[in-house]
Amino acid sequence: MTPLHETGTPVASVGRPVERVEDLRLLKGKGCYVDDVAGDDVLHAVILRSPVAHGLIRRIDTSAALDFPGVRAVFTATDISAVLKGTIPRIPLRQDPLPQLQSFEQPVIADTTVRYVGEPIVVVVADDAALAEDALEAIVLEIDSLPVIADRAAAARQEVLLFEGSGTNCALTLSAVRGDTDAAFAAAAYTRRERFRVHRHTAVPMETRGLRAEWDASRGKLSVYGAAKVPFANRRMLAERIGLAVDAIEMVECDVGGAFGVRGEFYPEDFLIPFAAMRLGRAVKWIEDRREHLTATNHARDAECELEIACDASGMITGLRGHAQTDVGAYLRTTGVTPSRNVAQVSSGPYRIPNVRVDVSLILTNKTPVGTYRGPGRFETDFFRERLFDMAAADLGIDRVEFRRRNLVTQSEIPYALPTLLPYNGETSTDSGNYHVTLDRCLAEFDWATKSRLNGKLIDGRYHGLGIGCYIEGGASGPKESARLVLETDGTISVYVGSSAVGQGLETVLTQIAADALYMPLSSIRGVFHGSTSTVKDGYGSYSSRSTVMGGSAILDAAQALLAKIRETAAARFGCAPDEIDIVAGREVRGPGGKSVTLAELTSAPLTAEGSFTSSKRTYSYGAHAAHVAVNPRTGHVELIDYVAVEDVGRIINPHTLHGQTVGAIVQGLGGVFLEHLVYSDDAQLLTGSLADYLMPTAGDFPNIRAVALELFPSPHNPLGAKGAGEGGIIPVGGVIANAVGAALGSLGVEPRELPLSPPRIWQLIQDAA
């Protein structure tokens, strides 16, 4: 029978702008981040990192460091190898693995060769971090420098090989293929080829990485605090490399001050700190400082692409082909292939392009390795495509909005297959939607028709311009997520889920989903407990905008199982059949003859039910963005006057958290376009290793951002109908802003082809055009 509220109908929490349930605790300073984890007798680790980009380690003398008072241990590759029978563990690819890529995996600590500035060489453990830092300074390190591969051009010359045995500095070439591009270009009425570039930058969460590991020898139990994003996957990696059974390790997820794809992956420290704890039999803590973060945490975005478009005489796109090169840094670790995969496979975006071939070569250099950062690869490939579209439309004499409109995939063509990714034979299709609706709504919200009259106009010494762009966002990556619901003896519900909370409001949206699934008020949900490996038997974490769709759908499954258990328990108590039981208002169970008890009175022991959701099909949110900028030609400064984003996310669980995700993502994208840049010298030294040099957006930089969310086309791939929507805000930003700057400065002959669009670069573009 259907559970009822007092009014006779279920109360709907999903769809309401419920305030984030986690915020009050955090705002009161009651959050518990990894550095806040209490405990006595904790040692502190610091890491000596390579000061050179490429070299052979000739000598490491740690004797003076070991003599420092309070220093408990110093670990090098030699020490680790001695414990692990002559081996140094390597960091595997978590996503997109191939056997031929194993030779490019990173060792957890440099043994003979260093390949980037920041690579770990020595771990020092002491009574406090300051002592450890002092001891670190006493280590004698001798490295014979090798020639440096500072960029893609140097790598292509093959004069120096990063991995001698590989015979190449190209780790892999991916291809996204559909149709026959050669035939399409041969028959085309119009073609244009351009070269574009996106610069190297990365995510900068408020909280840096950190770990606290404890080894309980009596129980044979290793506890690691500070897990994030994918704790279960990291547990498996750590267990295999440190020589423990998987269930001997507990990964504990604390509060996380932002992740954005870079935090929570398996890094060298995720082995080194637990290893130190096991060897010393003491708790060991390591907290990354900001310079370490910029130097050692995954980089992103660095890509260059020669892209060519073919159209017929009416402006219909018949082909898209190109070759991109991504600078993946010195090693391929965990998600190092994923951005390049997306550069290739998402190159056609939401557009109907029957013939596509985009090759992407992963180039090794002496830089920090790359990984996923919000909208990985999609930010880059959208910039390439949307810039080329504006150029093609101008050549053809077609309004750029109309050019996009006539080439967008129509509703009747969805599901629409993206190009096949080789060599993985990866196939995926969009799931539902109407791309014309979001484009038209964006134009209306922005008042494009009126503002377009400003394009290229010089007003009060500044040139004005508008930009437009469309995108798709793949999300809800499978294969599975797990959930466990517990009816506590006080009648409240505890929700346990394998999804991780990384600042995205997970506790709030899953509270709403659980409350609706159990026909309960929000107040009946005691809490959402997430990520840690003790929560569920098997979890998959939070990446690729999956936590709401996959975790929420698993909760729905667990809720049905819990409701069945409640009915069975009540039926046994009342001496009736389970289908004679009503659950009223989420607080009371009623049987025949007026018998009733509250959920708190139903049983003296908690009732537990488990559930899961499995899916191999991704969801695809989509939308359109528009921007209005004013450019000062004397200084190159760009002011963002207006920015509008419209997206369709299938089903909105919480409009409030979704709005925050979208606006926050847009600001991140704008920071990447205008401010953030990981700059390297010719000898591959990072020149922007602090926030004094690596510039970040502040609250006052971009005050006029408007976001509109639609839910017109639910996803058919999950019972919620929801789509992943945490990354769509950032994906089109680069292309939209570059198009706006191009429109503003078109009369000066400026056509932006590279990011970032910093004032010096724009000023130089103006001078070059003149």
XYZ file of C-alpha atoms in Angstrom, residues 174-478:
305
model
C 43.370 8.818 -29.553
C 40.929 9.207 -32.431
C 37.267 10.186 -32.423
C 35.750 8.928 -35.665
C 32.415 9.123 -37.460
C 31.722 8.924 -41.170
C 34.226 9.739 -43.933
C 35.942 13.074 -43.359
C 38.181 12.805 -46.414
C 35.163 12.535 -48.704
C 33.346 15.321 -46.862
C 36.236 17.757 -47.257
C 36.821 16.797 -50.862
C 33.208 17.668 -51.695
C 32.884 20.740 -49.457
C 31.912 24.144 -50.820
C 33.767 25.808 -47.958
C 36.574 24.829 -45.601
C 38.659 26.666 -43.030
C 41.530 25.502 -40.881
C 42.771 27.241 -37.745
C 45.119 26.533 -34.861
C 43.940 27.156 -31.277
C 45.553 26.811 -27.877
C 44.398 26.598 -24.260
C 46.965 27.299 -21.555
C 47.916 25.232 -18.533
C 45.984 25.887 -15.334
C 44.310 23.859 -12.627
C 41.833 23.722 -9.767
C 42.717 25.601 -6.593
C 40.414 24.416 -3.771
C 40.356 26.393 -0.549
C 41.594 23.312 1.306
C 44.743 21.704 0.005
C 45.324 17.970 0.077
C 46.076 16.254 3.367
C 46.287 12.796 4.934
C 46.430 11.297 8.387
C 47.282 7.597 8.573
C 47.128 5.341 11.638
C 48.348 1.750 11.893
C 46.908 -0.528 14.585
C 49.263 -3.493 14.572
C 47.218 -5.430 17.130
C 44.207 -5.415 14.824
C 46.120 -5.324 11.568
C 44.088 -2.249 10.639
C 45.198 0.806 8.654
C 43.009 3.912 8.889
C 43.541 6.755 6.429
C 41.794 10.090 7.031
C 41.482 12.669 4.274
C 40.072 10.391 1.601
C 37.976 12.198 -1.010
C 36.358 11.705 -4.398
C 37.092 7.968 -4.849
C 37.937 6.412 -1.453
C 37.026 2.861 -2.445
C 39.188 2.929 -5.571
C 42.085 4.421 -3.616
C 41.718 1.739 -0.960
C 42.116 -0.964 -3.583
C 45.172 0.766 -5.066
C 46.767 1.228 -1.643
C 46.050 -2.338 -0.515
C 47.700 -3.824 -3.585
C 50.775 -1.614 -3.250
C 51.303 -1.747 0.496
C 50.634 -5.473 0.883
C 47.377 -5.503 2.856
C 43.995 -7.045 2.294
C 41.448 -4.518 1.074
C 39.280 -4.930 4.176
C 42.296 -4.209 6.397
C 42.181 -0.592 5.261
C 39.571 1.981 6.210
C 39.427 5.193 4.200
C 37.729 7.977 6.160
C 36.202 10.934 4.376
C 36.309 14.144 6.390
C 34.785 17.446 5.346
C 36.373 18.500 2.071
C 37.068 22.111 1.172
C 36.587 21.657 -2.557
C 37.957 19.126 -5.023
C 36.964 19.995 -8.631
C 38.479 16.800 -9.974
C 42.064 17.250 -8.728
C 41.651 16.298 -5.064
C 41.000 12.738 -4.033
C 42.913 10.947 -6.754
C 45.740 8.556 -5.812
C 48.956 10.574 -5.579
C 52.405 9.534 -4.310
C 51.511 10.823 -0.846
C 48.548 8.428 -0.707
C 51.109 5.640 -0.465
C 53.939 7.412 1.341
C 52.029 8.612 4.412
C 50.341 5.250 5.170
C 53.687 3.532 4.569
C 55.344 5.823 7.124
C 52.585 5.179 9.650
C 52.938 1.415 9.285
C 56.715 1.510 9.647
C 56.626 3.749 12.719
C 53.528 2.360 14.396
C 52.370 5.942 14.978
C 49.825 8.228 13.430
C 51.430 10.334 10.688
C 49.926 13.500 9.234
C 50.825 15.417 6.083
C 49.177 18.674 5.018
C 50.036 20.131 1.628
C 51.019 23.788 1.476
C 49.887 26.033 -1.377
C 53.159 25.916 -3.273
C 53.095 22.128 -3.111
C 49.562 22.191 -4.435
C 50.463 24.281 -7.456
C 53.609 22.249 -8.061
C 52.569 18.668 -7.333
C 48.789 18.329 -7.629
C 47.404 17.497 -11.065
C 47.591 20.211 -13.716
C 45.072 20.554 -16.519
C 43.894 22.137 -19.782
C 47.211 22.496 -21.673
C 46.177 21.669 -25.255
C 46.717 22.855 -28.800
C 44.581 21.916 -31.783
C 44.644 22.403 -35.530
C 40.963 22.159 -36.425
C 39.279 22.277 -39.821
C 35.614 22.666 -40.729
C 33.783 21.774 -43.965
C 30.395 23.223 -44.929
C 28.069 23.136 -47.884
C 26.929 26.340 -49.596
C 24.035 26.783 -47.155
C 26.268 26.676 -44.100
C 25.418 23.141 -43.032
C 28.468 21.519 -41.486
C 29.513 18.406 -43.375
C 32.799 17.618 -41.680
C 35.104 18.393 -38.770
C 38.640 17.133 -38.548
C 41.728 18.024 -36.614
C 44.761 16.988 -34.654
C 45.240 18.107 -31.076
C 48.209 17.712 -28.793
C 47.821 17.685 -25.039
C 50.738 18.265 -22.685
C 50.167 15.507 -20.120
C 53.327 16.227 -18.137
C 55.885 13.705 -16.974
C 53.703 10.697 -16.179
C 50.239 9.264 -16.770
C 48.550 8.776 -13.408
C 44.939 7.872 -12.482
C 42.979 10.172 -14.838
C 45.773 11.383 -17.096
C 44.107 10.153 -20.294
C 40.575 11.376 -19.563
C 40.893 15.045 -20.631
C 42.419 14.026 -23.957
C 39.654 11.501 -24.477
C 37.067 14.227 -24.082
C 38.925 16.650 -26.351
C 38.448 14.055 -29.076
C 35.043 12.524 -28.417
C 33.140 15.677 -27.447
C 34.656 17.747 -30.272
C 31.369 17.917 -32.200
C 29.395 19.009 -29.110
C 25.620 19.366 -29.576
C 25.912 19.778 -33.341
C 24.940 17.520 -36.229
C 28.257 16.803 -37.917
C 28.043 13.619 -40.001
C 31.768 13.243 -40.609
C 34.275 13.677 -37.797
C 37.874 12.708 -37.249
C 39.761 14.326 -34.400
C 43.070 12.821 -33.321
C 44.594 13.730 -29.967
C 48.215 12.940 -29.129
C 49.236 12.772 -25.472
C 52.665 14.406 -25.271
C 55.062 13.807 -22.384
C 57.060 16.754 -21.016
C 58.981 17.612 -17.848
C 55.985 19.197 -16.160
C 53.646 18.151 -13.381
C 51.341 15.357 -14.591
C 47.802 16.270 -15.593
C 44.439 14.904 -14.536
C 40.800 15.832 -14.519
C 39.659 19.349 -13.673
C 35.976 20.313 -13.862
C 34.837 19.778 -17.448
C 38.084 17.998 -18.373
C 38.836 18.228 -22.085
C 35.379 19.618 -22.754
C 36.374 23.165 -21.815
C 39.253 22.952 -24.277
C 37.419 21.319 -27.168
C 34.464 23.693 -26.816
C 36.830 26.635 -27.101
C 38.370 25.197 -30.272
C 35.021 24.460 -31.901
C 33.071 27.562 -30.934
C 35.851 29.911 -32.039
C 36.052 28.157 -35.400
C 32.265 28.386 -35.774
C 32.306 32.172 -35.393
C 35.051 32.438 -37.998
C 33.257 30.140 -40.428
C 29.957 31.973 -40.035
C 31.656 35.284 -40.805
C 33.301 33.844 -43.899
C 29.992 32.477 -45.126
C 28.096 35.671 -44.401
C 25.733 33.843 -42.034
C 24.677 35.226 -38.686
C 26.606 33.238 -36.078
C 23.479 32.453 -34.076
C 21.735 31.193 -37.179
C 24.813 29.168 -38.096
C 24.568 27.349 -34.783
C 20.801 27.001 -34.909
C 20.758 25.271 -38.282
C 23.509 22.862 -37.227
C 22.208 21.877 -33.788
C 20.980 18.314 -33.409
C 17.177 18.341 -33.398
C 14.964 16.748 -30.781
C 13.877 14.040 -33.204
C 17.504 12.999 -33.762
C 18.142 12.308 -30.067
C 19.601 9.959 -28.870
C 22.456 11.169 -31.039
C 25.700 9.182 -31.139
C 28.974 10.949 -30.523
C 32.003 9.840 -32.534
C 33.510 6.485 -31.603
C 36.685 6.754 -29.542
C 39.638 4.653 -30.698
C 41.513 2.563 -29.614
C 38.972 2.012 -26.829
C 36.030 1.533 -29.209
C 34.198 3.811 -26.802
C 30.652 4.679 -27.791
C 28.152 7.011 -26.157
C 24.968 8.829 -27.129
C 23.096 11.818 -25.801
C 19.967 10.806 -23.933
C 17.219 13.439 -24.253
C 16.611 17.087 -24.957
C 15.936 19.951 -27.334
C 19.053 22.043 -27.897
C 17.151 24.766 -29.761
C 15.052 25.494 -26.674
C 18.040 26.345 -24.483
C 19.652 28.412 -27.244
C 16.480 30.448 -27.804
C 15.894 30.879 -24.084
C 19.473 32.079 -23.624
C 19.082 34.636 -26.401
C 15.823 35.872 -24.884
C 17.185 36.128 -21.325
C 20.246 37.940 -22.617
C 18.217 40.228 -24.912
C 20.551 39.343 -27.748
C 18.504 41.110 -30.414
C 18.871 44.457 -28.675
C 22.439 44.081 -27.452
C 23.768 42.816 -30.789
C 23.675 46.396 -32.037
C 26.617 47.056 -29.704
C 28.903 44.566 -31.454
C 32.176 46.245 -32.381
C 31.020 49.684 -31.222
C 33.527 52.009 -29.565
C 31.751 53.581 -26.587
C 33.605 55.756 -24.069
C 36.939 54.385 -25.210
C 35.998 50.713 -25.042
C 34.958 48.243 -27.735
C 31.853 46.188 -26.967
C 31.224 42.649 -28.144
C 28.888 39.693 -27.623
C 29.699 35.993 -27.575
C 27.547 32.881 -27.820
C 28.227 29.161 -27.493
C 26.444 25.836 -27.002
C 27.595 22.700 -25.204
C 26.759 19.265 -23.847
C 27.864 17.860 -20.506
C 28.322 14.117 -20.110
C 27.715 12.978 -16.550
C 26.520 10.172 -14.281
C 29.402 7.840 -15.028
C 28.777 4.247 -14.052
